[in-house]
Tab-separated table of C-alpha atoms in Angstrom:
chain	number	residue	atom	x	y	z
A	659	UNK	CA	0.151	0.204	-0.015
A	660	UNK	CA	1.526	3.220	-1.228
A	661	UNK	CA	0.869	6.025	1.101
A	662	UNK	CA	3.564	8.380	0.346
A	663	UNK	CA	0.985	10.775	-1.413
A	664	UNK	CA	-2.451	11.670	-0.645
A	665	UNK	CA	-4.212	8.807	0.051
A	666	UNK	CA	-7.861	8.322	-1.262
A	667	UNK	CA	-10.224	8.069	1.539
A	668	UNK	CA	-13.046	5.818	2.171
A	669	UNK	CA	-16.529	8.075	1.377
A	670	UNK	CA	-17.490	9.785	4.193
A	671	UNK	CA	-20.606	8.052	5.074
A	672	UNK	CA	-18.706	5.052	5.533
A	673	UNK	CA	-16.210	6.563	7.841
A	674	UNK	CA	-19.233	8.143	10.082
A	675	UNK	CA	-20.513	4.540	10.003
A	676	UNK	CA	-17.324	3.046	11.079
A	677	UNK	CA	-17.198	5.736	13.762
A	678	UNK	CA	-20.356	5.193	15.023
A	679	UNK	CA	-19.859	1.334	15.212
A	680	UNK	CA	-16.742	1.603	17.249
A	681	UNK	CA	-18.709	3.616	20.040
A	682	UNK	CA	-17.222	7.024	19.337
A	683	UNK	CA	-20.550	8.767	20.211
A	684	UNK	CA	-20.497	7.222	23.765
A	685	UNK	CA	-17.299	8.606	24.289
A	686	UNK	CA	-17.774	12.597	23.532
A	687	UNK	CA	-17.299	15.162	26.078
A	688	UNK	CA	-20.279	17.659	27.136
A	689	UNK	CA	-23.482	17.735	24.871
A	690	UNK	CA	-24.014	14.904	22.586
A	691	UNK	CA	-26.577	16.901	20.660
A	692	UNK	CA	-23.809	18.912	19.372
A	693	UNK	CA	-22.115	15.718	18.163
A	694	UNK	CA	-24.900	14.033	16.828
A	695	UNK	CA	-25.863	17.381	14.765
A	696	UNK	CA	-22.232	17.337	13.353
A	697	UNK	CA	-22.612	13.635	12.091
A	698	UNK	CA	-25.642	14.711	10.394
A	699	UNK	CA	-23.970	17.531	8.719
A	700	UNK	CA	-21.254	15.567	7.636
A	701	UNK	CA	-23.372	12.935	6.207
A	702	UNK	CA	-24.669	15.612	3.846
A	703	UNK	CA	-21.094	16.632	2.503
A	704	UNK	CA	-20.634	16.166	-1.202
A	705	UNK	CA	-16.796	16.396	-1.147
A	706	UNK	CA	-14.162	13.810	0.352
A	707	UNK	CA	-11.586	13.874	3.103
A	708	UNK	CA	-10.597	12.432	6.244
A	709	UNK	CA	-13.567	12.869	9.009
A	710	UNK	CA	-11.712	13.889	12.021
A	711	UNK	CA	-12.525	14.254	15.699
A	712	UNK	CA	-11.846	17.444	17.523
A	713	UNK	CA	-9.842	17.268	20.671
A	714	UNK	CA	-12.143	19.141	22.704
A	715	UNK	CA	-15.042	16.688	22.427
A	716	UNK	CA	-12.886	13.564	21.929
A	717	UNK	CA	-9.964	12.477	24.446
A	718	UNK	CA	-7.274	10.592	22.781
A	719	UNK	CA	-7.178	8.280	26.129
A	720	UNK	CA	-11.075	7.728	25.125
A	721	UNK	CA	-10.560	7.070	21.588
A	722	UNK	CA	-7.444	4.496	21.604
A	723	UNK	CA	-9.360	1.484	23.528
A	724	UNK	CA	-11.915	1.944	20.596
A	725	UNK	CA	-9.107	0.743	17.873
A	726	UNK	CA	-9.387	-2.650	16.547
A	727	UNK	CA	-7.018	-4.723	14.591
A	728	UNK	CA	-6.360	-8.219	14.233
A	729	UNK	CA	-9.427	-8.555	16.894
A	730	UNK	CA	-7.419	-7.131	19.210
A	731	UNK	CA	-8.326	-3.517	20.994
A	732	UNK	CA	-6.289	-0.699	21.186
A	733	UNK	CA	-4.448	0.776	24.260
A	734	UNK	CA	-2.141	3.444	25.481
A	735	UNK	CA	1.232	2.860	26.542
A	736	UNK	CA	1.794	2.792	30.266
A	737	UNK	CA	4.382	5.792	30.074
A	738	UNK	CA	2.119	8.023	28.408
A	739	UNK	CA	-0.440	8.407	30.660
A	740	UNK	CA	-0.419	11.947	30.294
A	741	UNK	CA	-1.656	11.495	26.530
A	742	UNK	CA	-4.385	13.881	26.758
A	743	UNK	CA	-2.183	16.892	27.274
A	744	UNK	CA	-0.778	16.599	23.838
A	745	UNK	CA	-2.799	19.018	21.830
A	746	UNK	CA	-2.695	20.819	18.123
A	747	UNK	CA	0.508	23.368	17.840
A	748	UNK	CA	0.397	25.975	14.918
A	749	UNK	CA	-2.909	24.030	13.229
A	750	UNK	CA	-6.411	25.946	12.850
A	751	UNK	CA	-9.312	23.552	13.514
A	752	UNK	CA	-12.716	24.296	12.860
A	753	UNK	CA	-14.985	24.718	16.194
A	754	UNK	CA	-17.278	21.850	15.596
A	755	UNK	CA	-16.931	17.941	17.283
A	756	UNK	CA	-16.280	16.713	13.314
A	757	UNK	CA	-14.734	17.994	10.575
A	758	UNK	CA	-12.922	17.229	7.076
A	759	UNK	CA	-9.210	17.311	6.807
A	760	UNK	CA	-8.070	17.197	2.978
A	761	UNK	CA	-5.348	15.279	0.931
A	762	UNK	CA	-4.155	13.303	3.874
A	763	UNK	CA	-0.733	11.362	3.489
A	764	UNK	CA	0.285	8.551	6.012
A	765	UNK	CA	4.175	9.822	4.778
A	766	UNK	CA	5.817	6.942	3.653
A	767	UNK	CA	8.131	9.177	1.948
A	768	UNK	CA	9.273	10.282	5.533
A	769	UNK	CA	10.211	7.407	6.866
A	770	UNK	CA	13.598	7.284	8.612
A	771	UNK	CA	13.235	11.108	9.078
A	772	UNK	CA	13.013	12.653	12.325
A	773	UNK	CA	9.714	14.789	13.512
A	774	UNK	CA	12.219	17.482	13.872
A	775	UNK	CA	13.441	17.184	10.215
A	776	UNK	CA	9.989	16.360	9.002
A	777	UNK	CA	8.186	19.549	10.062
A	778	UNK	CA	10.576	21.392	8.089
A	779	UNK	CA	9.719	19.390	4.979
A	780	UNK	CA	6.031	19.229	5.451
A	781	UNK	CA	5.736	23.246	5.934
A	782	UNK	CA	7.693	23.769	2.900
A	783	UNK	CA	5.192	21.754	1.005
A	784	UNK	CA	2.415	23.804	2.157
A	785	UNK	CA	0.860	21.076	4.059
A	786	UNK	CA	0.885	20.484	7.759
A	787	UNK	CA	1.169	17.508	10.114
A	788	UNK	CA	-1.554	15.334	11.400
A	789	UNK	CA	-2.711	15.972	14.798
A	790	UNK	CA	-3.200	12.871	17.294
A	791	UNK	CA	-6.990	12.694	17.277
A	792	UNK	CA	-6.956	13.130	13.373
A	793	UNK	CA	-4.743	10.199	13.238
A	794	UNK	CA	-6.960	8.220	15.726
A	795	UNK	CA	-9.801	9.351	13.359
A	796	UNK	CA	-8.347	7.795	10.840
A	797	UNK	CA	-7.266	4.386	12.240
A	798	UNK	CA	-10.854	4.218	13.542
A	799	UNK	CA	-12.620	4.732	10.050
A	800	UNK	CA	-10.283	2.638	8.629
A	801	UNK	CA	-8.050	0.259	10.586
A	802	UNK	CA	-6.083	-1.022	7.497
A	803	UNK	CA	-4.151	2.154	7.841
A	804	UNK	CA	-1.917	0.934	10.649
A	805	UNK	CA	0.252	-1.988	9.306
A	806	UNK	CA	3.129	-3.844	10.734
A	807	UNK	CA	6.185	-1.756	9.710
A	808	UNK	CA	3.940	0.871	7.999
A	809	UNK	CA	2.804	2.935	11.190
A	810	UNK	CA	3.027	6.691	11.580
A	811	UNK	CA	3.523	9.719	13.833
A	812	UNK	CA	1.076	12.517	14.602
A	813	UNK	CA	3.441	15.328	15.079
A	814	UNK	CA	0.945	17.958	15.195
A	815	UNK	CA	0.055	17.508	18.877
A	816	UNK	CA	2.512	18.154	21.227
A	817	UNK	CA	2.739	18.539	25.130
A	818	UNK	CA	4.077	21.969	26.259
A	819	UNK	CA	6.356	21.648	29.373
A	820	UNK	CA	6.688	25.545	30.177
A	821	UNK	CA	6.917	28.877	28.502
A	822	UNK	CA	10.072	30.703	29.215
A	823	UNK	CA	9.976	34.165	30.632
A	824	UNK	CA	10.861	35.387	27.033
A	825	UNK	CA	7.958	33.615	25.700
A	826	UNK	CA	9.530	30.793	24.218
A	827	UNK	CA	7.666	27.581	24.400
A	828	UNK	CA	9.190	24.450	25.653
A	829	UNK	CA	8.066	21.373	24.384
A	830	UNK	CA	7.798	17.832	25.570
A	831	UNK	CA	10.354	15.796	23.911
A	832	UNK	CA	7.960	13.089	22.871
A	833	UNK	CA	5.690	12.820	20.007
A	834	UNK	CA	2.591	10.670	19.663
A	835	UNK	CA	2.740	7.991	17.125
A	836	UNK	CA	0.280	4.770	16.168
A	837	UNK	CA	1.558	1.180	15.567
A	838	UNK	CA	1.196	-2.378	15.941
A	839	UNK	CA	2.373	-3.996	19.311
A	840	UNK	CA	4.751	-6.695	19.400
A	841	UNK	CA	3.682	-8.057	22.739
A	842	UNK	CA	6.913	-7.499	24.355
A	843	UNK	CA	7.816	-5.501	27.319
A	844	UNK	CA	5.201	-3.946	29.661
A	845	UNK	CA	2.701	-4.382	26.486
A	846	UNK	CA	2.086	-8.056	27.359
A	847	UNK	CA	2.027	-11.059	25.073
A	848	UNK	CA	-1.705	-10.771	25.108
A	849	UNK	CA	-1.383	-7.444	23.384
A	850	UNK	CA	0.538	-8.891	20.461
A	851	UNK	CA	-0.643	-7.328	17.344
A	852	UNK	CA	-2.913	-4.814	18.742
A	853	UNK	CA	-3.064	-1.232	17.594
A	854	UNK	CA	-1.035	0.977	20.142
A	855	UNK	CA	-0.904	4.544	20.879
A	856	UNK	CA	2.704	5.465	22.199
A	857	UNK	CA	5.399	7.702	21.550
A	858	UNK	CA	8.704	8.348	20.355
A	859	UNK	CA	11.500	11.082	20.384
A	860	UNK	CA	11.281	14.220	18.451
A	861	UNK	CA	14.805	14.032	17.229
A	862	UNK	CA	14.782	10.516	16.497
A	863	UNK	CA	14.437	8.597	12.960
A	864	UNK	CA	12.622	5.547	12.704
A	865	UNK	CA	12.586	2.815	9.792
A	866	UNK	CA	9.096	1.574	10.560
A	867	UNK	CA	7.440	4.924	11.555
A	868	UNK	CA	5.942	7.153	8.827
A	869	UNK	CA	5.047	10.937	9.718
A	870	UNK	CA	1.393	11.828	8.483
A	871	UNK	CA	0.624	15.233	6.944
A	872	UNK	CA	-2.491	17.098	5.283
A	873	UNK	CA	-3.001	19.885	2.959
A	874	UNK	CA	-3.236	23.279	4.918
């Protein structure tokens, strides 16, 4: 599966159906009337794109267990209990529970490129990185996007550690990523083959992790 260029998305209605089957509505924060209205509005959408879930309404920690692959539920790694503190950086998101993201790419061409290096290349191409919730939305709507040795980082979401008196923002060195568990270490053998929400270092390269992006 070549995901180096913009990837054709499943029809919007099919993605919405998949999200509903996964139980996304029950995991929404706040008034679910707004969420249901957003679902209905997107069903009338005539153009294509990735159906994305807004982080204000949908916490990553609540979405990850809804992932499913190889008959295994998804999970968040034990050393990322602060996953919900990773929020979009430098990306404008519509103020609605669900929205469409255009021209999404898993980023196979950015394999073995660090997030620090990739962000420069992505922005130079007039694109922007995918956020964590957008990546989770994609994996919920199209589980096949997470493949062994073809998984991806969502570097559009970062955790703020502190802001210096100068105004400079210091970010956590971790970046969220979605991949398939090998069942080793603290994951546990029972999770072998399960979809996994983990992290990688901002400055590290990985031969098996892509870096997902979308049109601005």
